[in-house]
Coordinates of C-alpha atoms in Angstrom, one line a residue:
M1 CA 73.0 67.0 239.6
V2 CA 76.9 65.8 238.3
A3 CA 78.6 67.9 241.0
L4 CA 79.4 70.9 240.2
A5 CA 82.7 72.7 240.5
A6 CA 86.0 71.8 242.3
A7 CA 86.4 72.1 245.7
L8 CA 90.0 73.3 247.7
P9 CA 90.7 71.3 250.3
S10 CA 89.0 72.1 253.8
A11 CA 91.8 73.9 254.9
M12 CA 91.7 76.1 252.2
A13 CA 89.0 78.9 250.8
A14 CA 87.9 78.8 247.3
Y15 CA 89.5 81.5 245.2
A16 CA 87.2 84.0 244.3
G17 CA 87.5 86.7 241.7
F18 CA 87.1 88.1 238.3
N19 CA 88.7 88.3 235.0
Y20 CA 91.9 91.2 233.6
G21 CA 93.0 92.1 230.5
S22 CA 96.2 93.3 229.4
T23 CA 95.2 97.0 227.6
F24 CA 92.5 99.2 227.5
T25 CA 90.1 99.6 224.7
T26 CA 92.2 102.5 224.0
G27 CA 94.9 99.5 223.1
A28 CA 97.1 101.3 226.1
A29 CA 98.7 98.9 228.4
K30 CA 97.7 98.1 231.7
E31 CA 100.4 98.9 234.8
Q32 CA 101.2 97.8 237.8
S33 CA 99.3 101.1 239.1
D34 CA 96.5 99.8 236.8
F35 CA 96.3 96.6 237.7
E36 CA 96.3 97.5 241.4
A37 CA 93.2 100.1 241.5
E38 CA 91.5 97.0 240.0
F39 CA 92.4 94.0 242.2
K40 CA 91.5 97.1 245.4
T41 CA 88.5 97.8 244.1
S42 CA 87.5 93.3 243.8
Q43 CA 88.9 93.3 247.1
G44 CA 86.5 96.4 248.5
L45 CA 83.3 96.2 246.9
V46 CA 80.0 97.1 248.7
G47 CA 77.9 94.0 249.8
A48 CA 80.5 91.5 248.6
P49 CA 79.3 88.4 250.0
G50 CA 82.8 87.7 251.1
V51 CA 86.0 89.2 249.6
F52 CA 87.0 88.7 246.1
T53 CA 91.0 88.5 246.4
S54 CA 91.8 86.4 243.1
A55 CA 92.9 87.3 239.3
R56 CA 92.5 85.4 236.2
L57 CA 95.1 86.7 233.8
Y58 CA 95.2 85.8 229.8
T59 CA 98.5 86.5 229.1
M60 CA 102.2 86.3 231.0
V61 CA 103.7 89.1 228.8
Q62 CA 103.2 93.0 230.0
A63 CA 101.7 94.4 226.3
G64 CA 103.3 96.1 224.0
T65 CA 106.7 94.1 225.0
A66 CA 107.9 90.9 223.4
N67 CA 108.2 88.8 226.7
D68 CA 108.4 90.8 229.4
P69 CA 106.2 89.7 232.3
I70 CA 103.0 91.2 233.0
S71 CA 102.7 94.3 235.2
A72 CA 99.4 92.3 236.8
I73 CA 102.3 89.8 238.9
P74 CA 103.7 92.6 241.2
A75 CA 100.2 94.5 241.2
A76 CA 99.1 91.3 242.7
I77 CA 102.2 90.8 245.3
S78 CA 101.4 94.3 246.6
T79 CA 97.3 94.0 247.0
K80 CA 98.3 90.7 248.0
T81 CA 95.6 88.9 245.2
S82 CA 96.2 85.1 244.0
L83 CA 96.3 84.5 240.3
L84 CA 95.1 81.9 237.7
L85 CA 98.1 83.1 235.2
G86 CA 97.5 82.8 231.7
M87 CA 99.4 81.9 228.8
W88 CA 98.1 82.7 225.4
A89 CA 98.3 79.2 223.4
S90 CA 96.6 80.9 220.1
A91 CA 99.4 82.5 218.1
G92 CA 101.8 79.7 217.2
D93 CA 105.1 78.7 218.4
A94 CA 107.0 81.7 218.6
V95 CA 104.5 83.6 220.4
F96 CA 103.9 80.9 222.9
A97 CA 107.8 80.9 223.1
N98 CA 107.4 84.2 224.7
E99 CA 104.9 83.8 227.1
L100 CA 107.4 80.3 228.4
Q101 CA 110.0 83.0 228.6
A102 CA 107.8 85.8 230.2
L103 CA 107.1 83.1 232.7
K104 CA 110.3 81.9 233.5
T105 CA 111.4 85.9 234.3
T106 CA 108.5 85.9 236.5
I107 CA 109.8 83.4 238.6
S108 CA 113.3 84.1 238.4
N109 CA 112.2 88.1 240.0
Y110 CA 109.8 87.4 242.2
G111 CA 110.2 83.6 243.0
K112 CA 109.2 83.1 247.0
D113 CA 106.9 85.9 246.7
L114 CA 104.6 84.1 244.7
N115 CA 103.8 81.5 247.2
G116 CA 100.3 80.7 248.3
L117 CA 99.7 83.5 245.5
V118 CA 99.4 81.5 242.0
A119 CA 95.8 79.3 242.1
G120 CA 97.1 78.0 238.6
I121 CA 98.2 78.2 235.3
S122 CA 96.3 77.9 232.6
V123 CA 97.7 77.0 229.2
G124 CA 95.5 78.7 226.8
S125 CA 92.0 80.2 226.6
E126 CA 89.3 78.6 224.1
D127 CA 91.9 77.6 221.9
L128 CA 89.8 74.1 221.2
Y129 CA 86.6 75.7 220.8
R130 CA 87.7 78.5 218.2
V131 CA 89.8 75.5 216.1
S132 CA 86.3 73.8 216.4
P133 CA 83.4 73.6 213.7
T134 CA 81.2 76.1 215.6
G135 CA 84.1 78.4 216.2
V136 CA 85.0 78.3 212.2
L137 CA 81.4 78.9 211.6
N138 CA 81.0 82.2 214.0
K139 CA 84.5 83.0 212.2
E140 CA 86.4 83.6 215.5
N141 CA 89.7 84.4 215.7
P142 CA 92.5 81.2 215.1
G143 CA 92.7 78.6 217.6
A144 CA 94.8 75.5 218.2
E145 CA 94.9 71.9 217.8
P146 CA 94.8 69.8 220.8
L147 CA 97.9 68.3 220.3
T148 CA 99.4 71.8 220.1
I149 CA 97.6 72.6 223.7
A150 CA 98.7 69.5 225.1
N151 CA 102.3 70.2 224.0
Y152 CA 102.7 73.5 225.4
I153 CA 101.0 72.1 229.1
K154 CA 103.8 69.8 228.8
Q155 CA 106.6 72.7 228.4
V156 CA 105.0 74.2 231.3
R157 CA 105.6 71.4 233.2
D158 CA 109.0 71.3 232.6
A159 CA 109.3 75.0 233.3
I160 CA 108.5 75.0 236.9
S161 CA 109.5 71.7 237.8
G162 CA 112.2 72.2 241.0
T163 CA 111.1 76.1 240.9
A164 CA 109.3 78.2 243.2
L165 CA 105.7 77.1 241.3
A166 CA 106.4 73.3 241.1
G167 CA 103.4 71.9 242.1
V168 CA 101.1 74.5 241.1
P169 CA 97.9 73.1 239.1
I170 CA 98.4 73.2 235.5
G171 CA 95.2 73.4 233.1
H172 CA 93.4 75.0 230.2
V173 CA 90.2 77.1 229.8
D174 CA 87.8 75.9 227.1
T175 CA 84.1 76.3 226.6
W176 CA 81.8 73.1 228.0
T177 CA 81.8 71.9 224.4
A178 CA 85.0 71.7 223.4
W179 CA 85.5 69.3 227.2
V180 CA 83.2 66.9 225.9
N181 CA 84.4 65.9 222.4
A182 CA 86.5 63.1 222.7
S183 CA 88.8 64.6 220.1
N184 CA 90.8 66.8 223.1
Q185 CA 91.2 63.9 225.2
A186 CA 94.9 64.6 225.2
V187 CA 94.4 68.3 226.8
I188 CA 92.1 66.4 229.2
D189 CA 94.7 64.0 230.1
G190 CA 97.7 66.8 230.6
C191 CA 95.2 68.9 232.9
D192 CA 95.5 69.2 236.8
F193 CA 92.3 71.2 236.3
I194 CA 89.5 71.9 233.7
G195 CA 89.0 75.7 233.5
V196 CA 85.2 75.9 231.8
D197 CA 83.5 79.2 230.3
A198 CA 79.8 79.3 230.2
Y199 CA 77.4 81.6 228.9
P200 CA 73.6 80.9 229.0
Y201 CA 73.2 84.4 227.4
F202 CA 74.7 83.3 224.1
Q203 CA 72.9 79.8 224.0
D204 CA 70.6 81.1 221.5
T205 CA 69.7 77.6 220.1
M206 CA 67.7 76.7 223.4
P207 CA 65.3 78.8 225.6
N208 CA 68.1 81.0 227.4
S209 CA 65.9 83.3 229.0
I210 CA 67.1 84.9 232.2
D211 CA 64.5 81.9 234.0
N212 CA 66.5 79.4 232.4
G213 CA 69.7 80.7 233.4
K214 CA 71.0 78.4 236.2
S215 CA 69.3 75.2 234.4
L216 CA 71.6 76.0 231.4
F217 CA 74.9 77.0 233.3
D218 CA 74.5 73.9 235.8
A219 CA 73.9 71.7 232.7
A220 CA 76.9 73.0 231.0
I221 CA 79.1 71.5 234.0
S222 CA 77.5 68.5 234.7
A223 CA 78.5 67.8 231.4
T224 CA 82.0 68.7 231.7
Q225 CA 82.3 66.8 234.6
A226 CA 81.0 64.1 233.3
A227 CA 83.4 64.1 230.2
V228 CA 86.6 64.6 232.0
G229 CA 87.0 61.9 234.6
G230 CA 87.0 63.1 238.3
K231 CA 89.6 66.1 237.3
P232 CA 88.9 69.4 239.4
V233 CA 86.3 71.7 237.4
W234 CA 87.0 75.6 238.2
I235 CA 84.9 77.9 236.9
T236 CA 86.4 80.6 234.8
E237 CA 84.3 82.5 232.9
T238 CA 80.4 83.1 233.2
G239 CA 78.1 85.8 234.1
F240 CA 75.2 88.1 232.5
P241 CA 75.2 91.4 230.7
V242 CA 74.0 94.5 232.1
S243 CA 73.5 95.9 229.2
G244 CA 73.6 95.3 225.2
K245 CA 71.6 93.2 222.2
T246 CA 69.5 90.7 223.1
V247 CA 70.5 87.2 222.3
G248 CA 67.8 84.5 221.7
Q249 CA 65.9 85.4 224.5
A250 CA 68.5 86.3 226.9
V251 CA 67.6 90.2 227.6
P252 CA 70.8 92.1 229.3
S253 CA 69.9 93.9 232.2
T254 CA 71.0 94.8 235.8
A255 CA 68.0 93.2 236.9
N256 CA 68.7 90.3 235.0
A257 CA 72.5 89.9 235.7
K258 CA 71.9 90.4 239.6
T259 CA 69.5 87.4 239.1
Y260 CA 71.8 85.2 237.6
W261 CA 74.3 86.7 240.3
D262 CA 71.6 85.5 242.8
Q263 CA 71.2 81.8 241.1
V264 CA 74.5 80.8 240.0
G265 CA 77.7 82.9 241.8
C266 CA 76.0 83.1 245.4
P267 CA 75.8 79.3 245.5
M268 CA 79.3 78.7 244.0
F269 CA 81.2 81.7 246.1
G270 CA 83.2 80.4 249.2
K271 CA 82.7 77.1 248.3
T272 CA 84.0 76.7 244.2
N273 CA 86.4 78.4 242.3
V274 CA 85.1 81.0 240.6
W275 CA 86.7 84.2 238.4
W276 CA 83.7 85.9 237.1
Y277 CA 82.9 87.8 234.0
T278 CA 83.7 90.1 235.2
L279 CA 84.7 93.8 237.6
Q280 CA 84.9 96.0 235.0
D281 CA 83.9 94.8 231.3
A282 CA 86.1 97.2 229.8
A283 CA 87.6 100.7 229.9
P284 CA 87.1 103.4 228.8
Q285 CA 84.6 102.8 226.1
T286 CA 81.7 100.5 227.2
P287 CA 81.4 97.3 225.1
N288 CA 78.1 95.6 223.6
P289 CA 77.5 93.5 225.4
S290 CA 78.9 94.4 228.5
F291 CA 79.2 92.5 231.4
G292 CA 80.8 94.6 233.8
I293 CA 79.2 94.7 237.4
V294 CA 80.9 98.0 238.2
G295 CA 79.9 99.4 235.0
N296 CA 82.9 100.9 232.5
T297 CA 84.0 103.4 235.8
L298 CA 86.0 101.9 238.1
T299 CA 84.4 102.3 241.6
T300 CA 83.5 99.7 244.6
T301 CA 79.8 100.6 244.3
P302 CA 78.2 97.2 241.9
L303 CA 75.7 98.0 239.6
F304 CA 73.3 95.7 241.7
D305 CA 73.6 94.4 245.0
I306 CA 75.6 91.6 245.3
S307 CA 75.3 90.9 249.2
C308 CA 73.6 87.4 248.1
K309 CA 71.4 88.1 251.4
N310 CA 68.0 86.0 251.3
V311 CA 69.7 83.9 248.7
S312 CA 69.8 80.0 249.2
T313 CA 73.3 78.7 249.0
A314 CA 72.5 75.3 249.0
S315 CA 72.8 74.1 245.3
A316 CA 76.6 74.7 245.5
S317 CA 78.4 71.7 246.0
S318 CA 81.8 70.2 245.2
S319 CA 82.8 68.5 241.7
T320 CA 85.4 65.9 243.1
P321 CA 83.5 62.9 242.4
S322 CA 82.1 60.8 245.4
S323 CA 82.7 57.1 245.5
T324 CA 79.1 56.8 243.5
G325 CA 79.5 59.6 241.2
S326 CA 75.9 61.4 243.0
A327 CA 75.6 64.9 244.4
S328 CA 72.3 66.4 244.5
G329 CA 70.9 70.1 245.1
S330 CA 67.9 72.5 245.1
G331 CA 66.9 75.6 243.3
S332 CA 68.4 78.7 244.4
G333 CA 64.8 80.3 244.6
S334 CA 64.3 80.5 240.6
K335 CA 60.9 79.7 239.8
S336 CA 60.8 76.2 238.5
S337 CA 60.4 75.6 234.7
T338 CA 61.1 73.2 231.9
V339 CA 63.2 73.1 229.1
S340 CA 62.6 71.3 225.6
V341 CA 66.2 70.3 224.6
P342 CA 67.6 68.1 222.0
T343 CA 69.5 65.6 224.2
S344 CA 73.5 66.2 222.6
A345 CA 75.4 69.0 223.2
V346 CA 74.6 72.2 221.0
A347 CA 76.7 75.2 221.0
G348 CA 75.2 78.5 220.8
G349 CA 76.5 81.6 219.8
G350 CA 80.0 83.3 220.2
S351 CA 80.6 85.1 223.7
P352 CA 82.2 88.4 224.9
G353 CA 84.8 87.2 222.4
A354 CA 86.1 89.6 219.9
G355 CA 86.2 87.0 217.3
S356 CA 82.1 86.8 217.6
G357 CA 82.1 90.2 215.7
L358 CA 81.1 92.2 218.9
A359 CA 82.4 95.3 220.1
S360 CA 83.9 92.8 222.7
S361 CA 85.3 93.1 226.5
Q362 CA 87.2 90.4 225.3
L363 CA 89.2 92.5 222.6
S364 CA 90.4 93.9 225.9
L365 CA 91.1 91.1 227.7
E366 CA 92.3 88.8 225.5
T367 CA 94.9 90.3 223.8
S368 CA 98.1 91.3 224.5
A369 CA 99.6 94.8 222.4
L370 CA 101.4 92.0 219.9
P371 CA 100.4 92.3 216.5
T372 CA 100.4 88.1 216.4
A373 CA 98.4 87.6 219.8
T374 CA 94.5 87.3 218.9
G375 CA 91.5 87.9 221.3
T376 CA 88.9 85.0 222.2
G377 CA 85.2 84.5 221.6
S378 CA 83.8 81.8 224.4
S379 CA 81.4 79.6 223.1
S380 CA 79.1 79.2 225.0
G381 CA 77.4 76.4 224.2
S382 CA 76.6 75.8 227.7
G383 CA 74.4 73.2 227.6
T384 CA 70.6 72.7 229.5
G385 CA 69.7 70.9 232.7
S386 CA 68.3 71.9 236.2
N387 CA 69.5 71.9 239.8
T388 CA 67.8 68.5 240.3
T389 CA 69.4 65.2 241.3
V390 CA 71.5 62.9 238.6
V391 CA 72.7 59.3 240.3
T392 CA 75.3 57.8 238.3
T393 CA 76.9 54.3 239.0
G394 CA 80.3 56.1 238.1
T395 CA 82.0 58.8 236.7
P396 CA 81.3 58.6 232.6
R397 CA 84.2 58.6 230.2
P398 CA 83.6 59.8 226.7
S399 CA 83.9 57.4 223.7
T400 CA 85.9 58.1 220.7
T401 CA 83.3 58.9 218.8
V402 CA 82.2 62.6 217.2
V403 CA 79.2 63.5 216.5
T404 CA 77.4 66.8 214.7
T405 CA 75.1 68.5 216.3
P406 CA 73.2 70.9 213.5
N407 CA 74.9 73.8 214.2
G408 CA 78.0 72.2 213.6
A409 CA 79.3 71.7 217.1
G410 CA 81.5 68.4 217.4
V411 CA 80.1 66.6 220.5
V412 CA 81.1 62.9 222.0
S413 CA 78.5 60.3 221.5
G414 CA 78.3 57.1 224.0
S415 CA 79.1 57.2 227.5
V416 CA 78.6 61.4 227.7
G417 CA 76.4 61.6 225.4
A418 CA 74.2 59.2 228.0
A419 CA 75.3 61.0 230.5
F420 CA 73.7 64.1 229.3
A421 CA 70.8 62.7 228.2
A422 CA 70.3 61.6 232.1
V423 CA 70.3 65.2 233.0
M424 CA 68.0 66.6 230.1
A425 CA 65.5 63.5 231.3
A426 CA 65.6 64.8 234.8
I427 CA 64.9 68.3 233.9
L428 CA 61.9 67.3 232.2
V429 CA 60.1 65.5 234.8
L430 CA 60.3 68.9 236.4

């Protein structure tokens, strides 16, 4: 299998944490004490396989203000929580200017207190997916064009130059179907890291029962790695709902959420940068579907066993390519299954995003109180695959040809298509 996810230098541990929004479902802004409560809960989860001490944010702006820094910043400092900072990039230049100002103020106000706490800065979240044919078809909220995101990345790079955050990795978070689309190459070129959101639960154009969840996830990451030219791949969102509607063959339940955690999460925790979706999906109302591992009441007792005991972790590997571009892994305890799929990438339905028409957690997670800031839907077009071995002679690069799948998702042909076909061929011989 083309190697999964990025490894930090050996002297460092991989980041592990969850995604956090700026507001509650009531629209009320989260304050410093709210973030502190969430971060402490994450760090104290009963049975956790290690400590979840990192938080991914979607905006730099405190809800209800024009450009004040989000109160998650001082909360992270006080609780020693590392941060994948987020900047909302789908609401136009004026709103992004406020995000940039909030970043600058954060550096000015907190400076050296942030040393060692900032994992990276994500410029945008699923903006490319939402502007794609699939995003438009799914009636997602507005996105942003690749050249816009590339320009925003440059602005952020200029803004942190010579500051306490100089040298912090800058990247973008999007769905794997966005990363394998050659029209988004300008964003890849501008990134230090590639953030991937992948949800087999929403992959309803393919067999997406929980038995195939790991295969779907693995292929999504493999296809992304093949497309991004050796850049580190971080897992910025993935998870399986504990309750809610059935999508295709994917049935939400705590049992299935545990299976997905065991098969997908456990092999990566401590080895790969992972921000799971999520600790608490939304509060006080429970969204449909709900991905929160503790439910809508903040508690250190998860809804299912998260210990990773008696779970194989042999399948986790670095996504920093080797000289031969090959890697291998073994299954994590799931039964073998054959998935018959097309050899081109196919996007599934929406994700936990507000734009998907669901009463969704991302409405809380990905919006600030600014009227112009909009929520997202995740693609989740994660392709299919298997935890098997795929050997390449180098890192495939995308061609400039974009083809359209039957559901309207633009994907690349050529080298990336060939790489994806290789993954599919390996699956079909299981």
